[in-house]
mmCIF file with all atom_site columns, C-alpha atoms and ligand atoms in Angstrom:
data_model
loop_
_atom_site.group_PDB
_atom_site.id
_atom_site.type_symbol
_atom_site.label_atom_id
_atom_site.label_alt_id
_atom_site.label_comp_id
_atom_site.label_asym_id
_atom_site.label_entity_id
_atom_site.label_seq_id
_atom_site.pdbx_PDB_ins_code
_atom_site.Cartn_x
_atom_site.Cartn_y
_atom_site.Cartn_z
_atom_site.occupancy
_atom_site.B_iso_or_equiv
_atom_site.pdbx_formal_charge
_atom_site.auth_seq_id
_atom_site.auth_comp_id
_atom_site.auth_asym_id
_atom_site.auth_atom_id
_atom_site.pdbx_PDB_model_num
ATOM   1   C  CA  . MET A 1 1   ? -51.551 21.885 3.898   1.00 0.00 ? 1   MET A CA  1
ATOM   2   C  CA  . SER A 1 2   ? -51.626 25.039 5.813   1.00 0.00 ? 2   SER A CA  1
ATOM   3   C  CA  . VAL A 1 3   ? -51.236 28.812 4.562   1.00 0.00 ? 3   VAL A CA  1
ATOM   4   C  CA  . PRO A 1 4   ? -49.446 30.461 7.141   1.00 0.00 ? 4   PRO A CA  1
ATOM   5   C  CA  . ARG A 1 5   ? -50.099 34.380 7.208   1.00 0.00 ? 5   ARG A CA  1
ATOM   6   C  CA  . GLU A 1 6   ? -46.666 35.057 8.848   1.00 0.00 ? 6   GLU A CA  1
ATOM   7   C  CA  . PHE A 1 7   ? -43.285 33.770 7.433   1.00 0.00 ? 7   PHE A CA  1
ATOM   8   C  CA  . GLU A 1 8   ? -42.268 31.898 10.621  1.00 0.00 ? 8   GLU A CA  1
ATOM   9   C  CA  . ILE A 1 9   ? -42.561 28.015 10.412  1.00 0.00 ? 9   ILE A CA  1
ATOM   10  C  CA  . ALA A 1 10  ? -43.396 26.579 13.787  1.00 0.00 ? 10  ALA A CA  1
ATOM   11  C  CA  . PHE A 1 11  ? -40.997 23.472 12.526  1.00 0.00 ? 11  PHE A CA  1
ATOM   12  C  CA  . VAL A 1 12  ? -40.748 21.950 16.126  1.00 0.00 ? 12  VAL A CA  1
ATOM   13  C  CA  . GLY A 1 13  ? -44.486 20.803 16.023  1.00 0.00 ? 13  GLY A CA  1
ATOM   14  C  CA  . LEU A 1 14  ? -44.209 19.217 12.256  1.00 0.00 ? 14  LEU A CA  1
ATOM   15  C  CA  . LYS A 1 15  ? -44.195 15.756 11.896  1.00 0.00 ? 15  LYS A CA  1
ATOM   16  C  CA  . SER A 1 16  ? -41.268 13.805 10.313  1.00 0.00 ? 16  SER A CA  1
ATOM   17  C  CA  . GLY A 1 17  ? -41.216 13.957 6.403   1.00 0.00 ? 17  GLY A CA  1
ATOM   18  C  CA  . ILE A 1 18  ? -42.761 16.646 4.115   1.00 0.00 ? 18  ILE A CA  1
ATOM   19  C  CA  . THR A 1 19  ? -45.336 19.289 4.929   1.00 0.00 ? 19  THR A CA  1
ATOM   20  C  CA  . GLU A 1 20  ? -46.152 21.443 1.893   1.00 0.00 ? 20  GLU A CA  1
ATOM   21  C  CA  . PHE A 1 21  ? -46.768 25.423 2.313   1.00 0.00 ? 21  PHE A CA  1
ATOM   22  C  CA  . ASP A 1 22  ? -48.144 27.833 -0.169  1.00 0.00 ? 22  ASP A CA  1
ATOM   23  C  CA  . TYR A 1 23  ? -47.588 31.665 -0.095  1.00 0.00 ? 23  TYR A CA  1
ATOM   24  C  CA  . GLU A 1 24  ? -49.373 34.051 -2.494  1.00 0.00 ? 24  GLU A CA  1
ATOM   25  C  CA  . LEU A 1 25  ? -47.080 37.429 -2.625  1.00 0.00 ? 25  LEU A CA  1
ATOM   26  C  CA  . GLY A 1 26  ? -48.172 40.352 -4.125  1.00 0.00 ? 26  GLY A CA  1
ATOM   27  C  CA  . GLU A 1 27  ? -47.164 43.907 -4.549  1.00 0.00 ? 27  GLU A CA  1
ATOM   28  C  CA  . GLU A 1 28  ? -47.407 44.615 -0.420  1.00 0.00 ? 28  GLU A CA  1
ATOM   29  C  CA  . PHE A 1 29  ? -44.559 41.914 0.167   1.00 0.00 ? 29  PHE A CA  1
ATOM   30  C  CA  . PHE A 1 30  ? -41.926 44.122 -1.570  1.00 0.00 ? 30  PHE A CA  1
ATOM   31  C  CA  . ASP A 1 31  ? -42.218 46.901 0.575   1.00 0.00 ? 31  ASP A CA  1
ATOM   32  C  CA  . ALA A 1 32  ? -40.027 50.013 1.237   1.00 0.00 ? 32  ALA A CA  1
ATOM   33  C  CA  . GLU A 1 33  ? -37.474 47.688 3.189   1.00 0.00 ? 33  GLU A CA  1
ATOM   34  C  CA  . HIS A 1 34  ? -37.047 45.443 -0.152  1.00 0.00 ? 34  HIS A CA  1
ATOM   35  C  CA  . PRO A 1 35  ? -36.753 47.964 -2.866  1.00 0.00 ? 35  PRO A CA  1
ATOM   36  C  CA  . VAL A 1 36  ? -36.865 46.046 -6.361  1.00 0.00 ? 36  VAL A CA  1
ATOM   37  C  CA  . ASP A 1 37  ? -36.437 47.049 -10.143 1.00 0.00 ? 37  ASP A CA  1
ATOM   38  C  CA  . PHE A 1 38  ? -39.771 45.097 -11.009 1.00 0.00 ? 38  PHE A CA  1
ATOM   39  C  CA  . GLU A 1 39  ? -43.516 45.793 -10.737 1.00 0.00 ? 39  GLU A CA  1
ATOM   40  C  CA  . ASN A 1 40  ? -46.867 44.095 -10.556 1.00 0.00 ? 40  ASN A CA  1
ATOM   41  C  CA  . CYS A 1 41  ? -45.156 40.934 -8.947  1.00 0.00 ? 41  CYS A CA  1
ATOM   42  C  CA  . GLN A 1 42  ? -47.693 38.156 -8.235  1.00 0.00 ? 42  GLN A CA  1
ATOM   43  C  CA  . ALA A 1 43  ? -45.425 35.463 -6.970  1.00 0.00 ? 43  ALA A CA  1
ATOM   44  C  CA  . ASN A 1 44  ? -46.683 31.992 -5.563  1.00 0.00 ? 44  ASN A CA  1
ATOM   45  C  CA  . VAL A 1 45  ? -44.075 29.929 -3.965  1.00 0.00 ? 45  VAL A CA  1
ATOM   46  C  CA  . LYS A 1 46  ? -44.700 26.365 -2.861  1.00 0.00 ? 46  LYS A CA  1
ATOM   47  C  CA  . LEU A 1 47  ? -42.315 25.334 -0.162  1.00 0.00 ? 47  LEU A CA  1
ATOM   48  C  CA  . SER A 1 48  ? -41.847 21.448 0.389   1.00 0.00 ? 48  SER A CA  1
ATOM   49  C  CA  . LEU A 1 49  ? -40.189 20.941 4.013   1.00 0.00 ? 49  LEU A CA  1
ATOM   50  C  CA  . ASP A 1 50  ? -38.802 17.548 4.628   1.00 0.00 ? 50  ASP A CA  1
ATOM   51  C  CA  . LYS A 1 51  ? -38.148 17.253 8.342   1.00 0.00 ? 51  LYS A CA  1
ATOM   52  C  CA  . HIS A 1 52  ? -35.553 14.703 9.762   1.00 0.00 ? 52  HIS A CA  1
ATOM   53  C  CA  . SER A 1 53  ? -34.271 14.604 12.826  1.00 0.00 ? 53  SER A CA  1
ATOM   54  C  CA  . ASP A 1 54  ? -31.139 16.673 12.791  1.00 0.00 ? 54  ASP A CA  1
ATOM   55  C  CA  . PHE A 1 55  ? -31.964 18.637 9.382   1.00 0.00 ? 55  PHE A CA  1
ATOM   56  C  CA  . MET A 1 56  ? -34.594 19.747 7.177   1.00 0.00 ? 56  MET A CA  1
ATOM   57  C  CA  . GLN A 1 57  ? -34.703 20.007 3.094   1.00 0.00 ? 57  GLN A CA  1
ATOM   58  C  CA  . LEU A 1 58  ? -36.701 22.923 2.081   1.00 0.00 ? 58  LEU A CA  1
ATOM   59  C  CA  . LYS A 1 59  ? -37.408 22.949 -1.588  1.00 0.00 ? 59  LYS A CA  1
ATOM   60  C  CA  . PHE A 1 60  ? -38.850 26.452 -3.028  1.00 0.00 ? 60  PHE A CA  1
ATOM   61  C  CA  . GLU A 1 61  ? -40.793 26.187 -6.195  1.00 0.00 ? 61  GLU A CA  1
ATOM   62  C  CA  . VAL A 1 62  ? -41.314 29.744 -7.389  1.00 0.00 ? 62  VAL A CA  1
ATOM   63  C  CA  . GLY A 1 63  ? -44.105 30.624 -9.934  1.00 0.00 ? 63  GLY A CA  1
ATOM   64  C  CA  . GLY A 1 64  ? -45.984 33.546 -10.996 1.00 0.00 ? 64  GLY A CA  1
ATOM   65  C  CA  . LYS A 1 65  ? -45.585 36.802 -13.104 1.00 0.00 ? 65  LYS A CA  1
ATOM   66  C  CA  . ALA A 1 66  ? -43.734 40.376 -12.854 1.00 0.00 ? 66  ALA A CA  1
ATOM   67  C  CA  . ALA A 1 67  ? -43.424 43.310 -14.732 1.00 0.00 ? 67  ALA A CA  1
ATOM   68  C  CA  . VAL A 1 68  ? -39.743 44.465 -15.647 1.00 0.00 ? 68  VAL A CA  1
ATOM   69  C  CA  . GLN A 1 69  ? -38.341 46.975 -18.181 1.00 0.00 ? 69  GLN A CA  1
ATOM   70  C  CA  . CYS A 1 70  ? -36.236 46.145 -21.141 1.00 0.00 ? 70  CYS A CA  1
ATOM   71  C  CA  . ILE A 1 71  ? -32.740 47.424 -20.620 1.00 0.00 ? 71  ILE A CA  1
ATOM   72  C  CA  . ARG A 1 72  ? -32.062 48.518 -23.880 1.00 0.00 ? 72  ARG A CA  1
ATOM   73  C  CA  . CYS A 1 73  ? -35.551 50.812 -24.744 1.00 0.00 ? 73  CYS A CA  1
ATOM   74  C  CA  . GLY A 1 74  ? -37.384 50.570 -21.344 1.00 0.00 ? 74  GLY A CA  1
ATOM   75  C  CA  . ASN A 1 75  ? -40.317 48.934 -22.855 1.00 0.00 ? 75  ASN A CA  1
ATOM   76  C  CA  . PRO A 1 76  ? -42.851 47.189 -20.415 1.00 0.00 ? 76  PRO A CA  1
ATOM   77  C  CA  . LEU A 1 77  ? -42.172 43.653 -20.619 1.00 0.00 ? 77  LEU A CA  1
ATOM   78  C  CA  . ASP A 1 78  ? -44.101 40.601 -18.602 1.00 0.00 ? 78  ASP A CA  1
ATOM   79  C  CA  . VAL A 1 79  ? -41.727 37.901 -17.479 1.00 0.00 ? 79  VAL A CA  1
ATOM   80  C  CA  . THR A 1 80  ? -43.095 34.658 -15.915 1.00 0.00 ? 80  THR A CA  1
ATOM   81  C  CA  . LEU A 1 81  ? -41.388 33.282 -13.000 1.00 0.00 ? 81  LEU A CA  1
ATOM   82  C  CA  . TRP A 1 82  ? -40.413 29.574 -12.728 1.00 0.00 ? 82  TRP A CA  1
ATOM   83  C  CA  . ASP A 1 83  ? -37.394 28.534 -10.478 1.00 0.00 ? 83  ASP A CA  1
ATOM   84  C  CA  . ASP A 1 84  ? -36.496 25.726 -7.953  1.00 0.00 ? 84  ASP A CA  1
ATOM   85  C  CA  . PHE A 1 85  ? -34.199 26.359 -4.837  1.00 0.00 ? 85  PHE A CA  1
ATOM   86  C  CA  . ILE A 1 86  ? -33.417 23.933 -2.275  1.00 0.00 ? 86  ILE A CA  1
ATOM   87  C  CA  . ILE A 1 87  ? -31.712 24.954 1.511   1.00 0.00 ? 87  ILE A CA  1
ATOM   88  C  CA  . ILE A 1 88  ? -30.401 22.455 3.649   1.00 0.00 ? 88  ILE A CA  1
ATOM   89  C  CA  . VAL A 1 89  ? -31.196 23.370 7.099   1.00 0.00 ? 89  VAL A CA  1
ATOM   90  C  CA  . LYS A 1 90  ? -28.966 21.466 9.976   1.00 0.00 ? 90  LYS A CA  1
ATOM   91  C  CA  . MET A 1 91  ? -29.419 21.443 13.691  1.00 0.00 ? 91  MET A CA  1
ATOM   92  C  CA  . VAL A 1 92  ? -26.195 21.954 15.523  1.00 0.00 ? 92  VAL A CA  1
ATOM   93  C  CA  . ASP A 1 93  ? -24.767 22.910 18.427  1.00 0.00 ? 93  ASP A CA  1
ATOM   94  C  CA  . ASN A 1 94  ? -23.045 26.134 17.402  1.00 0.00 ? 94  ASN A CA  1
ATOM   95  C  CA  . PRO A 1 95  ? -25.018 27.400 14.684  1.00 0.00 ? 95  PRO A CA  1
ATOM   96  C  CA  . THR A 1 96  ? -23.296 31.127 14.868  1.00 0.00 ? 96  THR A CA  1
ATOM   97  C  CA  . GLU A 1 97  ? -19.981 29.741 14.483  1.00 0.00 ? 97  GLU A CA  1
ATOM   98  C  CA  . MET A 1 98  ? -20.939 27.087 11.766  1.00 0.00 ? 98  MET A CA  1
ATOM   99  C  CA  . ASN A 1 99  ? -22.989 29.728 9.847   1.00 0.00 ? 99  ASN A CA  1
ATOM   100 C  CA  . GLU A 1 100 ? -19.830 32.261 9.865   1.00 0.00 ? 100 GLU A CA  1
ATOM   101 C  CA  . THR A 1 101 ? -17.321 29.550 8.617   1.00 0.00 ? 101 THR A CA  1
ATOM   102 C  CA  . ASN A 1 102 ? -20.006 28.052 6.073   1.00 0.00 ? 102 ASN A CA  1
ATOM   103 C  CA  . ASP A 1 103 ? -19.424 28.995 2.587   1.00 0.00 ? 103 ASP A CA  1
ATOM   104 C  CA  . ASP A 1 104 ? -22.134 26.812 0.975   1.00 0.00 ? 104 ASP A CA  1
ATOM   105 C  CA  . PRO A 1 105 ? -25.092 29.134 0.346   1.00 0.00 ? 105 PRO A CA  1
ATOM   106 C  CA  . ASP A 1 106 ? -27.483 26.128 0.037   1.00 0.00 ? 106 ASP A CA  1
ATOM   107 C  CA  . VAL A 1 107 ? -26.978 25.227 3.890   1.00 0.00 ? 107 VAL A CA  1
ATOM   108 C  CA  . PHE A 1 108 ? -27.780 27.091 7.033   1.00 0.00 ? 108 PHE A CA  1
ATOM   109 C  CA  . PHE A 1 109 ? -27.210 26.485 10.641  1.00 0.00 ? 109 PHE A CA  1
ATOM   110 C  CA  . ILE A 1 110 ? -29.690 26.551 13.582  1.00 0.00 ? 110 ILE A CA  1
ATOM   111 C  CA  . ALA A 1 111 ? -29.634 25.603 17.094  1.00 0.00 ? 111 ALA A CA  1
ATOM   112 C  CA  . LYS A 1 112 ? -30.984 22.361 18.073  1.00 0.00 ? 112 LYS A CA  1
ATOM   113 C  CA  . ASN A 1 113 ? -33.188 24.005 20.479  1.00 0.00 ? 113 ASN A CA  1
ATOM   114 C  CA  . GLU A 1 114 ? -34.649 26.244 17.954  1.00 0.00 ? 114 GLU A CA  1
ATOM   115 C  CA  . THR A 1 115 ? -38.337 25.917 17.299  1.00 0.00 ? 115 THR A CA  1
ATOM   116 C  CA  . HIS A 1 116 ? -39.002 28.354 14.626  1.00 0.00 ? 116 HIS A CA  1
ATOM   117 C  CA  . LEU A 1 117 ? -37.742 29.233 11.005  1.00 0.00 ? 117 LEU A CA  1
ATOM   118 C  CA  . ASN A 1 118 ? -38.021 32.460 9.492   1.00 0.00 ? 118 ASN A CA  1
ATOM   119 C  CA  . ILE A 1 119 ? -38.497 32.006 5.592   1.00 0.00 ? 119 ILE A CA  1
ATOM   120 C  CA  . LYS A 1 120 ? -39.085 35.453 4.820   1.00 0.00 ? 120 LYS A CA  1
ATOM   121 C  CA  . ASP A 1 121 ? -35.957 36.720 3.650   1.00 0.00 ? 121 ASP A CA  1
ATOM   122 C  CA  . TRP A 1 122 ? -35.386 33.273 1.374   1.00 0.00 ? 122 TRP A CA  1
ATOM   123 C  CA  . LEU A 1 123 ? -38.774 33.571 -0.298  1.00 0.00 ? 123 LEU A CA  1
ATOM   124 C  CA  . PHE A 1 124 ? -37.566 37.216 -0.931  1.00 0.00 ? 124 PHE A CA  1
ATOM   125 C  CA  . GLU A 1 125 ? -34.195 36.171 -2.245  1.00 0.00 ? 125 GLU A CA  1
ATOM   126 C  CA  . PHE A 1 126 ? -35.820 33.381 -4.286  1.00 0.00 ? 126 PHE A CA  1
ATOM   127 C  CA  . ILE A 1 127 ? -38.340 35.344 -6.002  1.00 0.00 ? 127 ILE A CA  1
ATOM   128 C  CA  . GLN A 1 128 ? -35.803 37.868 -6.707  1.00 0.00 ? 128 GLN A CA  1
ATOM   129 C  CA  . LEU A 1 129 ? -33.203 35.102 -8.333  1.00 0.00 ? 129 LEU A CA  1
ATOM   130 C  CA  . SER A 1 130 ? -36.489 33.989 -10.485 1.00 0.00 ? 130 SER A CA  1
ATOM   131 C  CA  . ILE A 1 131 ? -36.513 37.354 -12.239 1.00 0.00 ? 131 ILE A CA  1
ATOM   132 C  CA  . PRO A 1 132 ? -34.089 38.210 -15.113 1.00 0.00 ? 132 PRO A CA  1
ATOM   133 C  CA  . THR A 1 133 ? -31.785 40.747 -14.143 1.00 0.00 ? 133 THR A CA  1
ATOM   134 C  CA  . HIS A 1 134 ? -31.492 41.942 -17.916 1.00 0.00 ? 134 HIS A CA  1
ATOM   135 C  CA  . PRO A 1 135 ? -34.348 41.550 -19.418 1.00 0.00 ? 135 PRO A CA  1
ATOM   136 C  CA  . GLU A 1 136 ? -34.698 42.657 -23.381 1.00 0.00 ? 136 GLU A CA  1
ATOM   137 C  CA  . CYS A 1 137 ? -37.417 42.851 -25.640 1.00 0.00 ? 137 CYS A CA  1
ATOM   138 C  CA  . GLY A 1 138 ? -35.727 40.252 -27.957 1.00 0.00 ? 138 GLY A CA  1
ATOM   139 C  CA  . GLU A 1 139 ? -36.081 39.862 -31.604 1.00 0.00 ? 139 GLU A CA  1
ATOM   140 C  CA  . ASP A 1 140 ? -39.394 38.983 -34.020 1.00 0.00 ? 140 ASP A CA  1
ATOM   141 C  CA  . GLU A 1 141 ? -39.315 35.818 -36.262 1.00 0.00 ? 141 GLU A CA  1
ATOM   142 C  CA  . LYS A 1 142 ? -37.385 38.345 -39.142 1.00 0.00 ? 142 LYS A CA  1
ATOM   143 C  CA  . GLY A 1 143 ? -34.373 38.786 -36.695 1.00 0.00 ? 143 GLY A CA  1
ATOM   144 C  CA  . GLU A 1 144 ? -35.453 42.328 -35.902 1.00 0.00 ? 144 GLU A CA  1
ATOM   145 C  CA  . THR A 1 145 ? -35.389 43.947 -32.893 1.00 0.00 ? 145 THR A CA  1
ATOM   146 C  CA  . LYS A 1 146 ? -38.595 44.176 -30.650 1.00 0.00 ? 146 LYS A CA  1
ATOM   147 C  CA  . CYS A 1 147 ? -37.451 47.129 -29.202 1.00 0.00 ? 147 CYS A CA  1
ATOM   148 C  CA  . ASN A 1 148 ? -39.080 50.464 -29.394 1.00 0.00 ? 148 ASN A CA  1
ATOM   149 C  CA  . LYS A 1 149 ? -37.221 51.930 -32.201 1.00 0.00 ? 149 LYS A CA  1
ATOM   150 C  CA  . ASP A 1 150 ? -37.951 55.771 -31.537 1.00 0.00 ? 150 ASP A CA  1
ATOM   151 C  CA  . VAL A 1 151 ? -36.414 55.400 -27.785 1.00 0.00 ? 151 VAL A CA  1
ATOM   152 C  CA  . LEU A 1 152 ? -33.364 53.545 -29.342 1.00 0.00 ? 152 LEU A CA  1
ATOM   153 C  CA  . LYS A 1 153 ? -33.122 56.354 -31.899 1.00 0.00 ? 153 LYS A CA  1
ATOM   154 C  CA  . MET A 1 154 ? -33.198 59.001 -29.216 1.00 0.00 ? 154 MET A CA  1
ATOM   155 C  CA  . LEU A 1 155 ? -30.632 57.474 -27.107 1.00 0.00 ? 155 LEU A CA  1
ATOM   156 C  CA  . GLU A 1 156 ? -28.476 57.056 -29.903 1.00 0.00 ? 156 GLU A CA  1
ATOM   157 C  CA  . GLY A 1 157 ? -28.652 60.902 -30.758 1.00 0.00 ? 157 GLY A CA  1
ATOM   158 C  CA  . PHE A 1 158 ? -28.237 61.376 -26.866 1.00 0.00 ? 158 PHE A CA  1
ATOM   159 C  CA  . LYS A 1 159 ? -24.665 59.506 -27.389 1.00 0.00 ? 159 LYS A CA  1
ATOM   160 C  CA  . ASP A 1 160 ? -23.841 61.371 -30.456 1.00 0.00 ? 160 ASP A CA  1
ATOM   161 C  CA  . ASN A 1 161 ? -24.476 64.676 -28.657 1.00 0.00 ? 161 ASN A CA  1
ATOM   162 C  CA  . GLN A 1 162 ? -22.161 63.848 -25.756 1.00 0.00 ? 162 GLN A CA  1
ATOM   163 C  CA  . GLU A 1 163 ? -19.434 62.785 -28.100 1.00 0.00 ? 163 GLU A CA  1
ATOM   164 C  CA  . GLN A 1 164 ? -19.604 65.984 -29.977 1.00 0.00 ? 164 GLN A CA  1
ATOM   165 C  CA  . ASN A 1 165 ? -19.814 68.106 -26.554 1.00 0.00 ? 165 ASN A CA  1
ATOM   166 C  CA  . GLU A 1 166 ? -16.829 66.348 -25.823 1.00 0.00 ? 166 GLU A CA  1
ATOM   167 C  CA  . ASN A 1 167 ? -14.826 67.750 -28.651 1.00 0.00 ? 167 ASN A CA  1
ATOM   168 C  CA  . PRO A 1 168 ? -13.848 70.937 -27.678 1.00 0.00 ? 168 PRO A CA  1
ATOM   169 C  CA  . ILE A 1 169 ? -12.268 69.660 -24.883 1.00 0.00 ? 169 ILE A CA  1
ATOM   170 C  CA  . TRP A 1 170 ? -10.023 67.055 -27.002 1.00 0.00 ? 170 TRP A CA  1
ATOM   171 C  CA  . LYS A 1 171 ? -9.115  69.790 -29.398 1.00 0.00 ? 171 LYS A CA  1
ATOM   172 C  CA  . GLY A 1 172 ? -8.034  72.194 -26.277 1.00 0.00 ? 172 GLY A CA  1
ATOM   173 C  CA  . LEU A 1 173 ? -5.859  69.140 -25.126 1.00 0.00 ? 173 LEU A CA  1
ATOM   174 C  CA  . ASP A 1 174 ? -4.314  68.796 -28.442 1.00 0.00 ? 174 ASP A CA  1
ATOM   175 C  CA  . LYS A 1 175 ? -3.335  72.493 -28.618 1.00 0.00 ? 175 LYS A CA  1
ATOM   176 C  CA  . PHE A 1 176 ? -1.424  72.245 -25.357 1.00 0.00 ? 176 PHE A CA  1
ATOM   177 C  CA  . LYS A 1 177 ? 0.270   68.577 -26.763 1.00 0.00 ? 177 LYS A CA  1
ATOM   178 C  CA  . ASP A 1 178 ? 1.553   70.488 -29.826 1.00 0.00 ? 178 ASP A CA  1
ATOM   179 C  CA  . ASN A 1 179 ? 3.169   73.029 -27.672 1.00 0.00 ? 179 ASN A CA  1
HETATM 180 ZN ZN1 . LIG B 2 .   ? -36.513 46.997 -25.592 1.00 0.00 ? 201 LIG B ZN1 1
#
């Protein structure tokens, strides 16, 4: 077991079979080059790399937590991350060509003489995929929404207002239609 500081795995030096890596990824991982719509993410990813002679299986087990906002009312919500992803990395003679024509998102090709594998983008992608894209407050045991009712009321008022503002335009158009 090792804890790499970089996201490059020198797989060429690994023994055949499974090697495990642990990654603790906090706020600094989600920097300016990777803007996200969640906060305070503390993700831990366990990577099991199963090395064979002409391919590797990478299993990413994502855990941890993140803070998101309800899409209806903006309430802060804590979500737990919990998901698995598997990538097969195949060593071939023509990886560029193979990657271009490959339509299986779970397979990636590298050159046979490659020695390192950069997994940063996968870590980022899989953590993002572990976070719900449309989080909502949900309902309490009585079936009532747990959303912030004041905010919902305000949004409702905002919508009504917009509709009222649109009315003169429609009336104006009706006038033309009558002529
Ligand atoms: Zn809500």
